[in-house]
Short mmCIF file of C-alpha atoms in Angstrom, two decimals:
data_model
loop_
_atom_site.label_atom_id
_atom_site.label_comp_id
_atom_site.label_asym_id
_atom_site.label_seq_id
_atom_site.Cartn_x
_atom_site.Cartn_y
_atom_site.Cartn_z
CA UNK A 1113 -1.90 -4.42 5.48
CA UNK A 1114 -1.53 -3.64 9.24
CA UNK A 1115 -5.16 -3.16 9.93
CA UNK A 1116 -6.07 -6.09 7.53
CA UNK A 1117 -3.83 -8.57 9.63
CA UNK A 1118 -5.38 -7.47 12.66
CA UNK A 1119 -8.88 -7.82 11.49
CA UNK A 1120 -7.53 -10.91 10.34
CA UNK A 1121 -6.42 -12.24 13.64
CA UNK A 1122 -9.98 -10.72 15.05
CA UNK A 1123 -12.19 -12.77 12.62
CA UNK A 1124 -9.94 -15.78 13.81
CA UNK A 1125 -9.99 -15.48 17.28
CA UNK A 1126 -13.79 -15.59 16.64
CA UNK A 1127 -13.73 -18.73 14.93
CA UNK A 1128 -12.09 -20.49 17.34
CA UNK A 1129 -14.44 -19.82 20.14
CA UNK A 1130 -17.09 -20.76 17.83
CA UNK A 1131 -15.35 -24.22 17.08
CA UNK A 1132 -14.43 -24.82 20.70
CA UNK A 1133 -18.06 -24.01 21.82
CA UNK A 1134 -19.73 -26.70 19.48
CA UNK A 1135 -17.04 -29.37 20.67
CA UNK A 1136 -17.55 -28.80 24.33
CA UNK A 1137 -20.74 -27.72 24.05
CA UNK A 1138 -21.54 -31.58 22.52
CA UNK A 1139 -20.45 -33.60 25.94
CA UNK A 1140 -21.76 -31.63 28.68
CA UNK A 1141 -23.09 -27.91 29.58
CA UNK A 1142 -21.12 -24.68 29.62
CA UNK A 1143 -19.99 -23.54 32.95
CA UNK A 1144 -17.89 -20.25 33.74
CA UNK A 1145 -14.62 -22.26 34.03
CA UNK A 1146 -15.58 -23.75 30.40
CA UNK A 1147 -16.30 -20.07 29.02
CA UNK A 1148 -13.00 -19.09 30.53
CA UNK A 1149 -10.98 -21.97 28.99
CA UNK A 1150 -12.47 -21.58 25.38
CA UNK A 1151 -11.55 -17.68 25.37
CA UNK A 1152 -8.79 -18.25 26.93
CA UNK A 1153 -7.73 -21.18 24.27
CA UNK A 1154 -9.15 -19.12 21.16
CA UNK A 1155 -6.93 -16.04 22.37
CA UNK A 1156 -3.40 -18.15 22.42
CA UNK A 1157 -4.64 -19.74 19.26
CA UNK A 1158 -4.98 -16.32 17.10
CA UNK A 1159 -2.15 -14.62 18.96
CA UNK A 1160 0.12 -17.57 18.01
CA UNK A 1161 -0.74 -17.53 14.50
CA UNK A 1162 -0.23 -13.71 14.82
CA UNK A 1163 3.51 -13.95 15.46
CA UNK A 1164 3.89 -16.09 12.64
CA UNK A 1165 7.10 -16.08 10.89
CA UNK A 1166 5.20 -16.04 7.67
CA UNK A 1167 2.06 -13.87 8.42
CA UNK A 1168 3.72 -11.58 10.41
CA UNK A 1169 6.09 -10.62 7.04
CA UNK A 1170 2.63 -9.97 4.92
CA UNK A 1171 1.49 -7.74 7.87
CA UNK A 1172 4.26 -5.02 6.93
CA UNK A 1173 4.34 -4.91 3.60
CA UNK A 1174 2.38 -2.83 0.97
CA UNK A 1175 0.93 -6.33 -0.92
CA UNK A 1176 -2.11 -7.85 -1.23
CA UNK A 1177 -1.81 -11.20 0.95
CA UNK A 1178 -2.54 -9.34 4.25
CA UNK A 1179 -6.13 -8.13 2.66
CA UNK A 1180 -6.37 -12.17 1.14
CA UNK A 1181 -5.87 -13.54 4.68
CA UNK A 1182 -8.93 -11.40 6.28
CA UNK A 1183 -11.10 -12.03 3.52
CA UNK A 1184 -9.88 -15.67 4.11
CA UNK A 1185 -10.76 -15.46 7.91
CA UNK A 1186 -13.61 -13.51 7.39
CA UNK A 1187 -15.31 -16.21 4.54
CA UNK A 1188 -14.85 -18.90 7.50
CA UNK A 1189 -16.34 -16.70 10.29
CA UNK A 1190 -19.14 -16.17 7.75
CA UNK A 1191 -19.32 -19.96 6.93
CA UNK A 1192 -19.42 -20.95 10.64
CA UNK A 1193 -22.36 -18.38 11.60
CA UNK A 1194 -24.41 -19.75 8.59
CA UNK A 1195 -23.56 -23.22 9.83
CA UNK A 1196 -25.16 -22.33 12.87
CA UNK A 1197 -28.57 -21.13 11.66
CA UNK A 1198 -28.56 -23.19 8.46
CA UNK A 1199 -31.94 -24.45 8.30
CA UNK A 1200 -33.74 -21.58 9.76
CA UNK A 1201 -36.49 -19.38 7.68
CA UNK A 1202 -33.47 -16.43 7.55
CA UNK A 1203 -30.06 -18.44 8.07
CA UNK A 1204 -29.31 -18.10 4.09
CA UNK A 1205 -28.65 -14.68 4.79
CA UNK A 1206 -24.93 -15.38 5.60
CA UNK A 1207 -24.41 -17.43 2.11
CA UNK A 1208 -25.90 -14.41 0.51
CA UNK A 1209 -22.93 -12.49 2.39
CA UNK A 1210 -20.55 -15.07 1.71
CA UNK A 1211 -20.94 -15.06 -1.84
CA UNK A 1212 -20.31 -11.48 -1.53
CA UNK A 1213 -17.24 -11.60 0.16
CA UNK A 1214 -16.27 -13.92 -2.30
CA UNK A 1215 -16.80 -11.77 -5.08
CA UNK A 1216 -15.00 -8.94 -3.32
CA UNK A 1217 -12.11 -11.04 -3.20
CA UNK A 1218 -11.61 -11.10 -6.92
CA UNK A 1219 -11.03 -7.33 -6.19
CA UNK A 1220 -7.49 -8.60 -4.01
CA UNK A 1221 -6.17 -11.79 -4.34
CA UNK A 1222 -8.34 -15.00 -5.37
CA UNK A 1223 -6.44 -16.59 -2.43
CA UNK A 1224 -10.49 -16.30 -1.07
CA UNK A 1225 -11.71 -18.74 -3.36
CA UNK A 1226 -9.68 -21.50 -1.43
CA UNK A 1227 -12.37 -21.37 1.41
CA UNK A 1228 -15.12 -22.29 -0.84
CA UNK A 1229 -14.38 -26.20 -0.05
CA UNK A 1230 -14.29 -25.88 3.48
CA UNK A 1231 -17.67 -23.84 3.29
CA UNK A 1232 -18.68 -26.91 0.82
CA UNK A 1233 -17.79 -29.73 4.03
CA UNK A 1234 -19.27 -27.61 6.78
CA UNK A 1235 -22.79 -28.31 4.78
CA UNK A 1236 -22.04 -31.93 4.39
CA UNK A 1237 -21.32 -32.35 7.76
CA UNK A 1238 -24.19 -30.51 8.79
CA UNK A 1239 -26.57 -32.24 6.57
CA UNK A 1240 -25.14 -35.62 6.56
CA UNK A 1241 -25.28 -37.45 9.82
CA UNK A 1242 -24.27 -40.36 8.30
CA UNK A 1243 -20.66 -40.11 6.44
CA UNK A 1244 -20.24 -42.93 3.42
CA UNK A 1245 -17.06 -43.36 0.95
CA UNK A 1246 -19.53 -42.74 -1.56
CA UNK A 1247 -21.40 -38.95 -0.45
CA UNK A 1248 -18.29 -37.79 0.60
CA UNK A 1249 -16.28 -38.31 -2.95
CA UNK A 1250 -19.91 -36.59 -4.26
CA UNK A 1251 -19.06 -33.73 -1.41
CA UNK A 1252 -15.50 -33.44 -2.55
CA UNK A 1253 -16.48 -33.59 -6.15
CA UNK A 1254 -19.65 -30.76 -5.58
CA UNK A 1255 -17.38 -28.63 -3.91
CA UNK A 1256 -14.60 -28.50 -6.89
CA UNK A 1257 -17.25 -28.15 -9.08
CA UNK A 1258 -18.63 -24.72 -7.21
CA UNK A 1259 -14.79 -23.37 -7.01
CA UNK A 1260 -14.51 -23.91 -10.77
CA UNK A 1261 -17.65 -22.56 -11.71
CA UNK A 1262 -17.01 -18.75 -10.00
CA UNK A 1263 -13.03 -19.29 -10.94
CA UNK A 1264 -13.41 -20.43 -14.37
CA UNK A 1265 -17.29 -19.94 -16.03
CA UNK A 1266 -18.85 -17.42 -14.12
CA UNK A 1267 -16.21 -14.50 -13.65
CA UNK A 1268 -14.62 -14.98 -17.16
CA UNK A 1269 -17.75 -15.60 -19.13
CA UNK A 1270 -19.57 -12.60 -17.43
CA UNK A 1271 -16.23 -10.51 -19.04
CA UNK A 1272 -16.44 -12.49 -22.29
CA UNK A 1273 -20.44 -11.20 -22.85
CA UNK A 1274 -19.58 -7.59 -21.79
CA UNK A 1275 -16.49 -7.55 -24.19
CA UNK A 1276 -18.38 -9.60 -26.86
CA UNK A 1277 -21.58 -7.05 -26.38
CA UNK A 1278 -19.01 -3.30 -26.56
CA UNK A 1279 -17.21 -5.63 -30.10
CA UNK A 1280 -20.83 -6.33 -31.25
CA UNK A 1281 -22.61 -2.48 -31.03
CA UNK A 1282 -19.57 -0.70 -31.84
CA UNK A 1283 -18.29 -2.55 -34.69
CA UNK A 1284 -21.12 -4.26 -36.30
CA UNK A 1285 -23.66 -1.50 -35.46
CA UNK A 1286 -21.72 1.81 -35.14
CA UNK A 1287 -22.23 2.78 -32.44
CA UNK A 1288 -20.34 4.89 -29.86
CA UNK A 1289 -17.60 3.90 -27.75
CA UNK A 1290 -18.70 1.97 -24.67
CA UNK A 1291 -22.50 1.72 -25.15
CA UNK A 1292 -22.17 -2.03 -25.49
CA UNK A 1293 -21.24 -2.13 -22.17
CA UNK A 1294 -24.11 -0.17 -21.46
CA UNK A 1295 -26.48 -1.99 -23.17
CA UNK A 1296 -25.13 -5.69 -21.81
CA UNK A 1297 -25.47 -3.97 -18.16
CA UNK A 1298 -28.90 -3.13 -18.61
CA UNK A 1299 -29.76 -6.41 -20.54
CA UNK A 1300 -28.25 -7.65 -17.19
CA UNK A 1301 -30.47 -5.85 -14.97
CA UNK A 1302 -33.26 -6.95 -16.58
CA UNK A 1303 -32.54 -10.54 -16.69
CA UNK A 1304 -31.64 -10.45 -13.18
CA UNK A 1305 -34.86 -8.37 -12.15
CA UNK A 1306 -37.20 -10.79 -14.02
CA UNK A 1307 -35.69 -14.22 -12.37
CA UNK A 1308 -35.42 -13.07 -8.75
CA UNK A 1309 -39.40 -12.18 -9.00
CA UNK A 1310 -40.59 -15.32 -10.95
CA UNK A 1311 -38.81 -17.61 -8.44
CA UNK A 1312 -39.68 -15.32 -5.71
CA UNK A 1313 -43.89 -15.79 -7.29
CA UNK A 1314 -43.53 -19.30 -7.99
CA UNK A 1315 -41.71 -19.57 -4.32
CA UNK A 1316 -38.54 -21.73 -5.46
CA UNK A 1317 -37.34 -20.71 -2.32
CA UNK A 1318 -33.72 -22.50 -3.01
CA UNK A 1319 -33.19 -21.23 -6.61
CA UNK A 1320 -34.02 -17.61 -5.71
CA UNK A 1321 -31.11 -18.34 -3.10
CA UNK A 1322 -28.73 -19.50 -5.62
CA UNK A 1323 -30.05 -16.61 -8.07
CA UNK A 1324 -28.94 -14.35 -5.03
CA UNK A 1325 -25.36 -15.33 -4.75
CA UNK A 1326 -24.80 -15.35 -8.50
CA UNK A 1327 -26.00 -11.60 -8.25
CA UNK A 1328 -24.21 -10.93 -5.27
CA UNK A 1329 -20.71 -12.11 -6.31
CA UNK A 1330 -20.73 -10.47 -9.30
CA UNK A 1331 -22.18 -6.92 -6.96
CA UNK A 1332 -18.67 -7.81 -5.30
CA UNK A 1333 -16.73 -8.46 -8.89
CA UNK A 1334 -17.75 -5.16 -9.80
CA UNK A 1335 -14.91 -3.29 -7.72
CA UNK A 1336 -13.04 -4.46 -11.37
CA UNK A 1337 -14.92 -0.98 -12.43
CA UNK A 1338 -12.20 0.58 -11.08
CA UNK A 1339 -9.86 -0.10 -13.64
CA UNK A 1340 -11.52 0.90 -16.60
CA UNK A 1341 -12.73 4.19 -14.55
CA UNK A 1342 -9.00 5.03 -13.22
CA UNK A 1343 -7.60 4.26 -16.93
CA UNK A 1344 -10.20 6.70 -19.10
CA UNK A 1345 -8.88 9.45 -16.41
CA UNK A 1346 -6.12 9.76 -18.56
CA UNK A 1347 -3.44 9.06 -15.01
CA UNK A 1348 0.16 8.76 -15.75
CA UNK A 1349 0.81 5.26 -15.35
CA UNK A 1350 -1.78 2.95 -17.57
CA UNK A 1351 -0.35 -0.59 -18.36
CA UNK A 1352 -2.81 -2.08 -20.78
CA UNK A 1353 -4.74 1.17 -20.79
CA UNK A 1354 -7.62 -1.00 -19.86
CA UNK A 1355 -10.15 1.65 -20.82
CA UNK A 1356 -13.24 -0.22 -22.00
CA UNK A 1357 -14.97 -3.45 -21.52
CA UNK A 1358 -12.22 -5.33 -24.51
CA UNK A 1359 -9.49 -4.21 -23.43
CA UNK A 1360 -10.52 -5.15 -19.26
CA UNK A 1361 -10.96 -8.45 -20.71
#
């Protein structure tokens, strides 16, 4: 938790200078005195939030909201530096990593999911030079729509066809324990193999993007193997005894 909430104060810090640095960078050149005043700012900015009455408390104890705020501060970080080289031939790299991070944060706290609509408004506002009632209810809207689709289709429907495949091979075709799951992660594979190189032929540059993150946030999701690993090796305390792809679910 320690080492989390400093990383977490690091990523900040970061930010900051990166904010500060597009705002004054907008009316006039940087100078020394202007570089000065920007690290200066960003450094009583993090250590302020540092000494936090609130953040401070998660810092020194063994929980998970320590590990939520980095992944927080690191998702913004990430969304900032893409925001920068959005619109370049390689600048989609850092939504690749972003929907990484975001499915490593299903590993710790889904308090990481809550950065997905400020993500959502730095690409409006990057975009959209011209700000109407109407695109940005369709902004709001678009970005909802993204948070619910990881919280509540992709992640649980993803568990849902592994659990439905194990029920399926096991029951219905007698077959051994856990090679459902096997045959669902290959099927998987597969699917995800054949996509990424048809749009990747056909060069639908954007949808091989999208197909990317999809991939790439479930890569993160899958630190959820833990669990059923840890419960089939038999350790003393298993609540749930969440020892195949069912029972996970």
């Amino acid at each position: 938790s320690v080492f989390a909430s400093a990383f977490t104060i690091l990523f900040m810090f970061w930010s900051i200078t990166i904010l500060l640095t597009n705002i004054v960078s907008k009316g006039q050149e940087l100078t020394k005195n202007n570089e000065i005043a920007i690290l200066g700012s960003a450094v009583i900015g993090s250590l302020a939030f540092a000494f936090t009455d609130s953040f401070w408390f998660n810092a020194v104890e063994a929980e998970v909201y320590a590990m939520a705020a980095t992944i927080m501060a690191v998702l913004f970080y990430l969304a900032l530096r893409w925001e920068q080289e959005m619109n370049t031939p390689r600048g989609d790299r850092w939504v690749i990593l972003i929907a990484f991070v975001i499915g490593l944060s299903f590993g710790v706290h889904f308090l990481g999911l809550l950065t997905i609509p400020a993500i959502g408004f730095l690409y409006f506002f990057k975009n959209y030079k011209e700000v109407t009632v109407k695109n940005f209810i369709i902004a709001n809207l678009v970005t909802v729509a993204i948070l619910l689709f990881i919280f509540k289709l992709l992640l649980p429907m993803t568990m849902k066809f592994f659990s439905g495949s194990e029920l399926f091979f096991v029951n219905s075709m007698g077959m051994p324990f856990n090679s459902g799951t096997i045959i669902a992660g290959l099927l998987f594979i597969g699917l995800s193999y054949y996509l990424l190189r048809y749009t990747r032929k056909k060069n639908y540059t954007q949808l091989n993007t999208l197909l990317l993150c999809i991939l790439f946030i479930l890569i993160g999701f899958s630190s959820w193997l833990m669990l059923p690993i840890r419960a089939n090796a038999g350790t003393v305390i298993n609540e749930n005894n969440p020892n195949n792809a069912r029972e996970l679910l």
